[in-house]
Structures are given as C-alpha cells and as structure tokens.
Tab-separated table of C-alpha atoms and ligand atoms in Angstrom:
chain	number	residue	atom	x	y	z
N	7	MET	CA	-4.361	-10.307	-13.580
N	8	TYR	CA	-2.042	-7.883	-11.940
N	9	ASN	CA	0.647	-9.474	-9.880
N	10	GLU	CA	2.731	-7.150	-7.837
N	11	HIS	CA	5.606	-9.807	-7.640
N	12	SER	CA	6.367	-10.144	-11.222
N	13	VAL	CA	7.176	-6.784	-13.004
N	14	PRO	CA	7.189	-3.311	-11.598
N	15	ARG	CA	3.876	-1.497	-12.465
N	16	ILE	CA	3.855	0.631	-15.370
N	17	ARG	CA	3.130	4.183	-14.831
N	18	GLY	CA	-0.529	4.805	-14.831
N	19	ASP	CA	-1.655	1.255	-14.386
N	20	GLN	CA	-4.300	1.168	-12.046
N	21	THR	CA	-5.481	-2.509	-12.399
N	22	TRP	CA	-4.065	-3.468	-9.176
N	23	GLN	CA	-6.977	-1.728	-7.456
N	24	GLU	CA	-9.154	-4.502	-8.764
N	25	ARG	CA	-7.508	-6.583	-6.083
N	26	ALA	CA	-7.586	-3.953	-3.202
N	27	ALA	CA	-9.006	-5.672	-0.097
N	28	CYS	CA	-10.487	-2.336	1.027
N	29	ALA	CA	-12.660	-2.322	-2.204
N	30	THR	CA	-14.656	-5.024	-0.886
N	31	ALA	CA	-14.598	-5.059	2.753
N	32	VAL	CA	-17.788	-4.753	4.481
N	33	ASP	CA	-16.452	-2.753	7.127
N	34	VAL	CA	-15.506	-0.101	4.627
N	35	ALA	CA	-19.315	-0.315	3.133
N	36	ARG	CA	-20.520	0.292	6.763
N	37	ASP	CA	-17.980	3.181	7.377
N	38	PRO	CA	-16.984	4.837	4.310
N	39	ASP	CA	-14.323	7.088	6.104
N	40	LEU	CA	-12.712	4.047	7.589
N	41	PHE	CA	-9.355	5.003	5.660
N	42	PHE	CA	-9.715	8.430	6.350
N	43	PRO	CA	-9.491	8.918	10.039
N	44	ALA	CA	-9.546	12.767	10.688
N	45	THR	CA	-8.974	13.149	14.626
N	46	ALA	CA	-7.093	11.494	17.244
N	47	THR	CA	-10.135	10.138	19.190
N	48	LEU	CA	-10.670	6.749	20.346
N	49	ALA	CA	-13.227	5.964	17.577
N	50	ASP	CA	-10.607	7.274	14.995
N	51	GLU	CA	-7.951	4.680	16.853
N	52	LYS	CA	-10.329	1.997	16.186
N	53	ARG	CA	-10.685	2.908	12.792
N	54	VAL	CA	-6.941	2.864	12.033
N	55	ALA	CA	-6.574	-0.363	13.741
N	56	LEU	CA	-9.366	-1.977	11.716
N	57	ALA	CA	-8.077	-0.428	8.244
N	58	GLU	CA	-4.586	-1.550	9.131
N	59	ARG	CA	-5.840	-5.074	9.648
N	60	ILE	CA	-7.686	-5.111	6.121
N	61	CYS	CA	-4.479	-3.789	4.603
N	62	SER	CA	-2.548	-6.493	6.258
N	63	SER	CA	-4.443	-9.268	4.343
N	64	CYS	CA	-4.435	-7.125	1.056
N	65	ASP	CA	-2.857	-8.759	-1.931
N	66	VAL	CA	-1.639	-5.541	-3.445
N	67	ARG	CA	-0.339	-3.773	-0.256
N	68	LYS	CA	3.149	-3.247	-1.687
N	69	THR	CA	1.863	-1.656	-4.819
N	70	CYS	CA	-0.707	0.426	-2.953
N	71	LEU	CA	1.978	1.729	-0.609
N	72	GLU	CA	4.356	2.670	-3.717
N	73	ALA	CA	1.586	4.181	-5.666
N	74	ALA	CA	0.765	6.576	-2.759
N	75	PHE	CA	4.540	7.570	-2.584
N	76	GLU	CA	4.638	7.796	-6.402
N	77	CYS	CA	1.563	10.284	-6.464
N	78	GLY	CA	2.542	11.918	-3.523
N	79	ASP	CA	-0.814	10.826	-2.011
N	80	ALA	CA	-0.759	12.153	1.584
N	81	ASP	CA	-4.335	11.503	2.551
N	82	GLY	CA	-5.638	8.535	4.392
N	83	ILE	CA	-4.474	5.144	5.107
N	84	ARG	CA	-2.383	3.488	2.221
N	85	GLY	CA	-0.609	0.172	2.117
N	86	GLY	CA	-1.053	-0.219	5.972
N	87	MET	CA	0.412	2.999	6.855
N	88	THR	CA	-1.193	6.065	8.186
N	89	GLU	CA	-0.411	9.622	6.772
N	90	SER	CA	2.176	10.310	9.393
N	91	GLU	CA	3.762	7.062	9.043
N	92	ARG	CA	4.248	7.474	5.383
N	93	LYS	CA	5.523	11.002	5.803
N	94	ALA	CA	8.395	9.743	8.210
N	95	VAL	CA	9.525	7.271	5.729
N	96	ARG	CA	8.956	9.007	2.449
N	97	HIS	CA	12.714	10.047	2.077
N	98	ARG	CA	13.683	6.564	2.271
N	99	PHE	CA	11.567	5.628	-0.661
N	100	GLU	CA	13.048	8.403	-2.638
N	101	LEU	CA	16.546	6.734	-1.876
N	102	ARG	CA	15.574	3.345	-3.096
N	103	CYS	CA	17.633	2.028	-5.947
N	104	ASP	CA	16.204	-1.139	-7.269
N	105	PRO	CA	18.150	-2.813	-10.078
N	106	ALA	CA	15.220	-4.455	-11.378
N	107	ARG	CA	13.316	-1.124	-11.843
N	108	VAL	CA	16.273	0.147	-13.533
N	109	ALA	CA	16.591	-2.844	-15.796
N	110	VAL	CA	12.850	-2.299	-16.874
N	111	ALA	CA	13.336	1.335	-17.540
N	112	LEU	CA	16.355	0.519	-19.455
N	113	SER	CA	14.263	-1.775	-21.857
N	114	GLY	CA	11.972	1.188	-22.479
N	115	ARG	CA	9.022	0.460	-20.077
N	116	ASP	CA	7.582	3.535	-18.358
N	117	VAL	CA	7.861	2.695	-14.689
N	118	TYR	CA	8.224	5.243	-11.842
N	119	LEU	CA	11.888	5.698	-10.757
N	120	SER	CA	13.186	7.325	-7.491
N	121	GLY	CA	15.825	9.938	-7.851
N	122	ALA	CA	18.526	7.429	-7.131
N	123	GLU	CA	16.891	4.843	-9.716
N	124	ARG	CA	16.887	7.674	-12.329
N	125	GLN	CA	20.629	8.686	-11.718
N	126	GLU	CA	21.477	4.819	-12.145
N	127	LEU	CA	19.335	4.474	-15.237
N	128	ILE	CA	21.271	7.493	-16.807
N	129	ARG	CA	24.572	6.067	-15.916
N	130	ARG	CA	23.804	2.361	-17.270
N	131	ALA	CA	22.073	3.733	-20.349
N	132	ALA	CA	25.107	6.177	-21.160
N	133	MET	CA	27.604	3.223	-20.552
N	134	SER	CA	25.590	0.770	-22.520
N	135	GLY	CA	24.914	3.005	-25.498
N	136	ALA	CA	21.025	2.681	-25.151
N	137	PRO	CA	19.010	4.377	-27.693
N	138	VAL	CA	18.625	8.108	-27.199
N	139	ASP	CA	15.168	8.415	-28.273
N	140	ARG	CA	14.154	5.575	-26.089
N	141	MET	CA	15.871	7.213	-22.902
N	142	ALA	CA	14.173	10.389	-23.910
N	143	ARG	CA	10.710	8.829	-23.762
N	144	VAL	CA	11.420	6.961	-20.505
N	145	LEU	CA	13.165	10.106	-18.801
N	146	LYS	CA	10.425	12.500	-20.359
N	147	VAL	CA	13.011	14.878	-21.420
N	148	SER	CA	14.216	15.891	-24.929
N	149	GLU	CA	16.708	14.030	-27.017
N	150	ALA	CA	19.166	16.659	-26.870
N	151	HIS	CA	18.893	16.714	-22.968
N	152	VAL	CA	19.586	12.914	-23.024
N	153	GLN	CA	22.668	13.375	-25.085
N	154	LYS	CA	23.978	15.954	-22.551
N	155	LEU	CA	23.321	13.588	-19.675
N	156	PHE	CA	25.170	10.751	-21.660
N	157	ARG	CA	28.180	12.988	-22.100
N	158	ARG	CA	28.369	14.017	-18.424
N	159	GLU	CA	28.163	10.402	-17.375
N	160	ARG	CA	30.753	9.365	-19.820
N	161	ARG	CA	32.949	12.290	-18.477
N	162	LYS	CA	32.428	11.185	-14.929
N	163	SER	CA	33.227	7.618	-15.762
N	164	VAL	CA	36.763	8.874	-17.479
N	165	GLY	CA	37.530	10.716	-14.237
N	166	THR	CA	36.907	7.512	-12.260
N	167	HIS	CA	38.974	5.347	-14.616
N	168	LEU	CA	41.773	7.919	-14.994
N	169	GLY	CA	42.492	7.082	-11.264
N	170	THR	CA	43.193	3.550	-12.073
N	171	PRO	CA	46.623	2.328	-13.340
N	172	GLY	CA	46.294	0.971	-16.996
N	173	ALA	CA	42.800	2.404	-17.626
N	174	PRO	CA	43.420	5.598	-19.682
N	175	GLN	CA	42.861	3.991	-22.918
N	176	ALA	CA	39.653	2.621	-22.092
N	177	ALA	CA	38.824	6.013	-20.632
N	178	LEU	CA	39.515	7.903	-23.647
N	179	GLU	CA	37.578	5.418	-25.770
N	180	ALA	CA	34.499	5.985	-23.522
N	181	ILE	CA	34.716	9.826	-23.769
N	182	SER	CA	35.015	9.791	-27.627
N	183	ALA	CA	32.104	7.161	-28.079
A	207	SF4	S1	-3.063	-1.937	1.146
A	207	SF4	FE1	-4.892	-1.065	2.225
A	207	SF4	S2	-5.391	0.631	1.462
A	207	SF4	FE2	-4.198	-0.320	-0.115
A	207	SF4	S3	-5.561	-1.373	-1.543
A	207	SF4	FE3	-5.048	-2.696	0.134
A	207	SF4	S4	-6.575	-2.593	1.735
A	207	SF4	FE4	-6.513	-0.772	0.434
C-alpha cells in the first residue's frame, strides 16, 4: 500500500488516491462540489472550512499537495489548501531541493523534480559519473544533451576548484574525465 513517508512517489503513480479521505467522506457524497467552492459566499466559506477539515485528517495530504503542484492543478482544494493559497506558495515548491528526491532520481527512478532538484541531480550525476543513458531517461532528454550538461557541470566545477589552492590537478582531472 502507498506510504507517503517511505520513498518519493514515482511519476504517474496514482495509487495514493485509494487512501484519499475525500474519496469516502460522507460530506462529499452529499455535496459533490464541496472541494470546488466557486464564489466567496458564506455557503462557500463553510464548504472550504469543511473540506479543509477533511484534508487535515487525510493520510495522503502531503502527496496530494505535491501532486497538485507537479501537475499544475489549479482547481479546487488540494492537500488542505485553496487555489489562492497554493498559488501564493507555488514558487517555494519550485525552489525545493530535497536530497532524498535527488538520490532517488540518481538511482534511475522517475520522480518529479523541481528546477533546483533537477539542477542538483545534473551536478551530482556529472561528478559521480552516472550512466548517461540512465540520466537521459530520468531527465527526458537525449544522451547527447546529457553529455553536454555533464561537460558544463564539470567546467563549472573546475572553475570553482581553480580558486582553491592546491586543487588545479584535481580540477584538470575532472574536466578531462
Ligand atoms: S488532502 Fe484533501 S483533497 Fe487531498 S486527497 Fe486528502 S482529502 Fe482529498
């Protein structure tokens, strides 16, 4: 069974929805639009409060919120947040750099990566000599493009190391690898 606290969700895995509290909540059966309040009326304020209460007890709240950000799902309440609340913090999600997610992607699993995580993955893959074909699959680009990204990362690394006394030899080895 899906556990949002074990490993990051593989892209496209929807099994977490089997544990969604909103899928079985009686209040949703009574009001199918509960998670999609459309106006700022008092009735909708009550809807938001009730939906957020359901989310607060949901086992897959974190995954639900991440999935909404990953898919750019702007509609309705997701992971306990309204559309406008998600819009306000979306940029923070894209700045996330979770080492655990990067490590999972480095091993070849297809997980969603923020821009910052993608950049960190390229850096770590280039420095560790990760297989180009694997990284092409994970990054969804051609192998030639991965090689270009790796060369750029190694050049950057050399630039950094050249500023460190005693490091030029290691830097030269890195760029010629
Ligand atoms: S967090 Fe809320 S919207 Fe998401 S699955 Fe759970 S109950 Fe449904």
